[in-house]
């Protein structure tokens, strides 16, 4: 028996107690449902709600936020509509430029780069390069900076309207041409443009080889994706539920 003068000793917790404590902690964590990360649409819905609060001079949810009297509305509205319907992203497609074989002697010089990417084409608008932007790039590259009006281009053996977007021509005219001439037995319905060869664009001077007899592509419709349309519709509903019409 220890003597009365002996100091009291605290025994450390046994290994069994430590195991029980750890097991209890693990069971507690396991009982909690895992958090599901917010989807992009859910995040955008939160941003939209915050923007509407900022735009609404009657809002009291965030008293510290300024209202329309101190914040310009146009940039906020632009951001709001961009969240609901984002502009199309410019893909990283490539284009192979080919001079008409019968007109070799009519162009002062050859293009330095081939194929080219969309980023090399100077855009005349804020959106994306058009066929005429591509023609101006060609004219500059072959030493005819003022000759864009004299040049026409063909894709898949067809003349292309200058006002069309290059992306739509590549995604629809070029893709259809390649898939229609597919000689393999591999299914091609879901083949993306990025997995296809660069779009071959033939350029030539108008009228040098006589009057053009090729088919002319005047319009190409933008294909809307179901996923994008569904997202826009869902966010538009959120906009209405948050009282956007009265704020606007």
Short mmCIF file of C-alpha atoms in Angstrom, two decimals:
data_model
loop_
_atom_site.label_atom_id
_atom_site.label_comp_id
_atom_site.label_asym_id
_atom_site.label_seq_id
_atom_site.Cartn_x
_atom_site.Cartn_y
_atom_site.Cartn_z
CA UNK A 1 0.00 0.00 0.00
CA UNK A 2 1.33 3.43 -0.83
CA UNK A 3 2.06 5.61 2.16
CA UNK A 4 -0.20 8.58 3.00
CA UNK A 5 2.61 10.99 2.08
CA UNK A 6 2.94 9.57 -1.43
CA UNK A 7 1.68 12.03 -4.14
CA UNK A 8 -1.42 11.01 -6.06
CA UNK A 9 -0.73 9.63 -9.51
CA UNK A 10 -3.07 10.05 -12.49
CA UNK A 11 -3.13 7.03 -14.71
CA UNK A 12 -3.09 7.84 -18.47
CA UNK A 13 -6.13 6.66 -20.43
CA UNK A 14 -5.79 3.12 -21.57
CA UNK A 15 -5.40 2.23 -25.25
CA UNK A 16 -8.92 0.78 -25.21
CA UNK A 17 -10.37 4.16 -24.19
CA UNK A 18 -8.41 5.89 -26.95
CA UNK A 19 -9.74 3.43 -29.51
CA UNK A 20 -13.29 3.95 -28.30
CA UNK A 21 -12.88 7.72 -28.52
CA UNK A 22 -11.49 7.51 -32.07
CA UNK A 23 -14.22 5.11 -33.16
CA UNK A 24 -16.88 7.41 -31.73
CA UNK A 25 -15.43 10.37 -33.65
CA UNK A 26 -15.32 8.38 -36.88
CA UNK A 27 -18.92 7.23 -36.41
CA UNK A 28 -20.00 10.84 -35.85
CA UNK A 29 -18.33 11.93 -39.12
CA UNK A 30 -19.81 8.99 -40.98
CA UNK A 31 -23.31 9.84 -39.76
CA UNK A 32 -23.09 13.31 -41.32
CA UNK A 33 -24.26 13.36 -44.95
CA UNK A 34 -21.52 14.41 -47.41
CA UNK A 35 -21.81 17.94 -48.70
CA UNK A 36 -22.79 18.16 -52.35
CA UNK A 37 -20.81 20.87 -54.15
CA UNK A 38 -22.93 23.61 -55.67
CA UNK A 39 -23.50 23.38 -59.40
CA UNK A 40 -22.55 26.20 -61.75
CA UNK A 41 -26.24 27.07 -62.18
CA UNK A 42 -26.71 27.28 -58.39
CA UNK A 43 -23.67 29.53 -58.03
CA UNK A 44 -24.92 31.79 -60.83
CA UNK A 45 -28.33 31.96 -59.12
CA UNK A 46 -26.63 33.28 -55.97
CA UNK A 47 -24.70 35.86 -58.00
CA UNK A 48 -27.93 36.95 -59.69
CA UNK A 49 -29.65 37.40 -56.33
CA UNK A 50 -26.74 39.51 -55.07
CA UNK A 51 -26.76 41.67 -58.21
CA UNK A 52 -30.50 42.26 -57.92
CA UNK A 53 -30.01 43.39 -54.32
CA UNK A 54 -27.39 45.83 -55.54
CA UNK A 55 -29.65 47.10 -58.32
CA UNK A 56 -32.69 47.44 -56.08
CA UNK A 57 -32.79 50.80 -54.23
CA UNK A 58 -35.49 49.36 -51.95
CA UNK A 59 -33.35 46.42 -50.87
CA UNK A 60 -32.67 46.10 -47.14
CA UNK A 61 -30.94 42.74 -47.18
CA UNK A 62 -27.52 44.38 -47.40
CA UNK A 63 -27.74 47.89 -45.87
CA UNK A 64 -24.03 48.49 -46.43
CA UNK A 65 -24.33 48.05 -50.20
CA UNK A 66 -24.79 51.14 -52.37
CA UNK A 67 -27.81 51.32 -54.64
CA UNK A 68 -28.45 52.72 -58.11
CA UNK A 69 -27.92 56.28 -56.90
CA UNK A 70 -24.20 55.60 -56.50
CA UNK A 71 -23.56 52.53 -58.71
CA UNK A 72 -23.83 52.71 -62.53
CA UNK A 73 -26.54 50.25 -63.57
CA UNK A 74 -25.39 49.36 -67.09
CA UNK A 75 -22.25 47.36 -66.13
CA UNK A 76 -24.26 45.44 -63.54
CA UNK A 77 -27.04 44.67 -66.00
CA UNK A 78 -24.50 43.51 -68.55
CA UNK A 79 -22.94 41.17 -65.97
CA UNK A 80 -26.39 39.96 -64.98
CA UNK A 81 -27.40 39.02 -68.53
CA UNK A 82 -24.00 37.44 -69.18
CA UNK A 83 -24.58 35.11 -66.24
CA UNK A 84 -27.98 34.11 -67.60
CA UNK A 85 -26.86 33.64 -71.20
CA UNK A 86 -23.06 33.51 -71.56
CA UNK A 87 -21.64 34.47 -74.97
CA UNK A 88 -20.29 31.56 -77.04
CA UNK A 89 -16.65 30.78 -76.38
CA UNK A 90 -14.27 30.99 -79.32
CA UNK A 91 -12.93 27.47 -79.96
CA UNK A 92 -9.33 26.68 -80.77
CA UNK A 93 -9.94 25.45 -84.32
CA UNK A 94 -7.36 25.64 -87.09
CA UNK A 95 -7.71 26.71 -90.72
CA UNK A 96 -5.55 25.66 -93.67
CA UNK A 97 -5.43 28.34 -96.36
CA UNK A 98 -4.93 27.22 -99.96
CA UNK A 99 -4.52 29.42 -103.00
CA UNK A 100 -6.46 28.57 -106.17
CA UNK A 101 -4.02 26.58 -108.32
CA UNK A 102 -4.86 28.54 -111.48
CA UNK A 103 -3.99 31.90 -109.88
CA UNK A 104 -0.49 31.38 -108.52
CA UNK A 105 1.02 34.28 -110.49
CA UNK A 106 -1.61 36.84 -109.41
CA UNK A 107 -0.57 37.04 -105.75
CA UNK A 108 2.61 38.96 -104.79
CA UNK A 109 3.72 36.51 -102.09
CA UNK A 110 2.83 33.40 -100.13
CA UNK A 111 1.35 33.26 -96.66
CA UNK A 112 3.99 32.86 -93.96
CA UNK A 113 1.93 30.66 -91.61
CA UNK A 114 -0.24 27.67 -92.38
CA UNK A 115 -2.44 26.45 -90.81
CA UNK A 116 -3.63 29.40 -88.74
CA UNK A 117 -5.70 29.70 -85.56
CA UNK A 118 -8.65 31.98 -84.86
CA UNK A 119 -6.53 34.10 -82.55
CA UNK A 120 -4.44 35.23 -85.54
CA UNK A 121 -7.45 36.79 -87.28
CA UNK A 122 -8.13 40.40 -86.36
CA UNK A 123 -11.82 40.76 -85.45
CA UNK A 124 -13.88 43.63 -86.84
CA UNK A 125 -16.44 43.14 -84.05
CA UNK A 126 -16.23 42.35 -80.35
CA UNK A 127 -17.69 38.88 -80.84
CA UNK A 128 -15.73 36.53 -83.10
CA UNK A 129 -14.04 36.54 -86.51
CA UNK A 130 -16.19 36.63 -89.64
CA UNK A 131 -15.41 35.32 -93.10
CA UNK A 132 -14.53 38.85 -94.21
CA UNK A 133 -12.09 39.14 -91.30
CA UNK A 134 -10.46 35.97 -92.61
CA UNK A 135 -10.34 37.42 -96.15
CA UNK A 136 -8.66 40.58 -94.84
CA UNK A 137 -6.08 38.39 -93.06
CA UNK A 138 -5.40 36.60 -96.36
CA UNK A 139 -5.14 39.88 -98.30
CA UNK A 140 -2.64 41.26 -95.79
CA UNK A 141 -0.63 38.05 -95.80
CA UNK A 142 -0.27 37.79 -99.57
CA UNK A 143 0.82 41.42 -99.96
CA UNK A 144 -2.55 42.89 -101.00
CA UNK A 145 -3.66 44.86 -97.90
CA UNK A 146 -6.19 46.89 -99.96
CA UNK A 147 -7.38 43.96 -102.02
CA UNK A 148 -9.79 42.21 -99.63
CA UNK A 149 -12.79 43.23 -101.75
CA UNK A 150 -11.30 41.37 -104.73
CA UNK A 151 -10.90 38.03 -102.90
CA UNK A 152 -13.47 35.30 -102.35
CA UNK A 153 -13.15 32.02 -100.47
CA UNK A 154 -14.54 28.51 -100.84
CA UNK A 155 -15.11 25.82 -98.22
CA UNK A 156 -16.04 22.26 -99.27
CA UNK A 157 -16.31 23.48 -102.87
CA UNK A 158 -18.86 26.20 -101.99
CA UNK A 159 -18.58 29.97 -101.93
CA UNK A 160 -19.13 31.44 -98.48
CA UNK A 161 -20.92 34.68 -97.61
CA UNK A 162 -18.53 37.23 -96.11
CA UNK A 163 -20.84 38.05 -93.21
CA UNK A 164 -20.89 34.54 -91.76
CA UNK A 165 -18.98 33.65 -88.63
CA UNK A 166 -15.95 31.48 -89.35
CA UNK A 167 -16.81 29.23 -86.42
CA UNK A 168 -20.26 28.40 -87.80
CA UNK A 169 -18.79 27.64 -91.23
CA UNK A 170 -16.30 25.25 -89.65
CA UNK A 171 -18.78 23.63 -87.28
CA UNK A 172 -21.49 23.05 -89.86
CA UNK A 173 -20.30 23.33 -93.48
CA UNK A 174 -16.84 21.82 -92.97
CA UNK A 175 -17.88 19.20 -90.42
CA UNK A 176 -20.77 18.01 -92.58
CA UNK A 177 -18.49 17.76 -95.61
CA UNK A 178 -15.89 15.68 -93.76
CA UNK A 179 -18.44 13.34 -92.17
CA UNK A 180 -20.36 12.86 -95.42
CA UNK A 181 -17.14 11.74 -97.09
CA UNK A 182 -16.14 9.43 -94.25
CA UNK A 183 -14.98 6.10 -95.66
CA UNK A 184 -14.69 4.19 -92.37
CA UNK A 185 -17.33 2.20 -90.52
CA UNK A 186 -16.79 4.14 -87.30
CA UNK A 187 -19.90 6.04 -86.04
CA UNK A 188 -19.38 9.75 -86.59
CA UNK A 189 -22.54 11.38 -85.22
CA UNK A 190 -20.80 12.65 -82.07
CA UNK A 191 -17.47 13.59 -83.66
CA UNK A 192 -16.42 17.09 -82.59
CA UNK A 193 -14.89 19.65 -84.94
CA UNK A 194 -11.74 19.84 -82.82
CA UNK A 195 -11.00 16.19 -83.62
CA UNK A 196 -11.26 16.77 -87.39
CA UNK A 197 -8.50 18.04 -89.71
CA UNK A 198 -8.13 21.84 -90.06
CA UNK A 199 -10.77 23.43 -92.27
CA UNK A 200 -9.40 23.84 -95.80
CA UNK A 201 -10.19 27.29 -97.21
CA UNK A 202 -9.44 28.04 -100.86
CA UNK A 203 -8.99 31.69 -101.79
CA UNK A 204 -8.98 33.30 -105.21
CA UNK A 205 -9.46 36.61 -107.02
CA UNK A 206 -13.01 37.27 -108.12
CA UNK A 207 -13.63 36.89 -111.86
CA UNK A 208 -10.11 35.87 -112.93
CA UNK A 209 -11.22 32.34 -113.79
CA UNK A 210 -14.55 33.48 -115.20
CA UNK A 211 -17.92 33.79 -113.55
CA UNK A 212 -18.32 31.69 -110.41
CA UNK A 213 -20.61 28.68 -110.81
CA UNK A 214 -20.29 27.20 -107.31
CA UNK A 215 -23.13 27.09 -104.82
CA UNK A 216 -23.16 30.05 -102.44
CA UNK A 217 -23.70 29.56 -98.70
CA UNK A 218 -25.62 32.66 -97.64
CA UNK A 219 -26.71 31.75 -94.10
CA UNK A 220 -25.70 29.32 -91.37
CA UNK A 221 -27.91 29.05 -88.30
CA UNK A 222 -26.49 28.91 -84.80
CA UNK A 223 -27.16 25.52 -83.22
CA UNK A 224 -28.38 25.89 -79.63
CA UNK A 225 -27.49 23.11 -77.21
CA UNK A 226 -30.21 21.62 -75.02
CA UNK A 227 -28.00 21.97 -71.94
CA UNK A 228 -27.36 25.66 -72.58
CA UNK A 229 -31.04 26.39 -73.27
CA UNK A 230 -32.11 24.55 -70.12
CA UNK A 231 -29.61 26.50 -68.01
CA UNK A 232 -30.74 29.83 -69.46
CA UNK A 233 -34.40 28.96 -68.83
CA UNK A 234 -33.71 27.91 -65.24
CA UNK A 235 -31.78 31.10 -64.45
CA UNK A 236 -34.45 33.22 -66.15
CA UNK A 237 -37.03 31.70 -63.81
CA UNK A 238 -34.80 32.52 -60.85
CA UNK A 239 -34.62 36.08 -62.13
CA UNK A 240 -38.42 36.37 -62.15
CA UNK A 241 -38.77 34.77 -58.71
CA UNK A 242 -36.31 37.29 -57.29
CA UNK A 243 -38.50 40.20 -58.40
CA UNK A 244 -36.39 41.35 -61.35
CA UNK A 245 -39.29 42.78 -63.43
CA UNK A 246 -40.24 45.32 -60.74
CA UNK A 247 -36.59 46.28 -60.20
CA UNK A 248 -36.02 46.82 -63.91
#
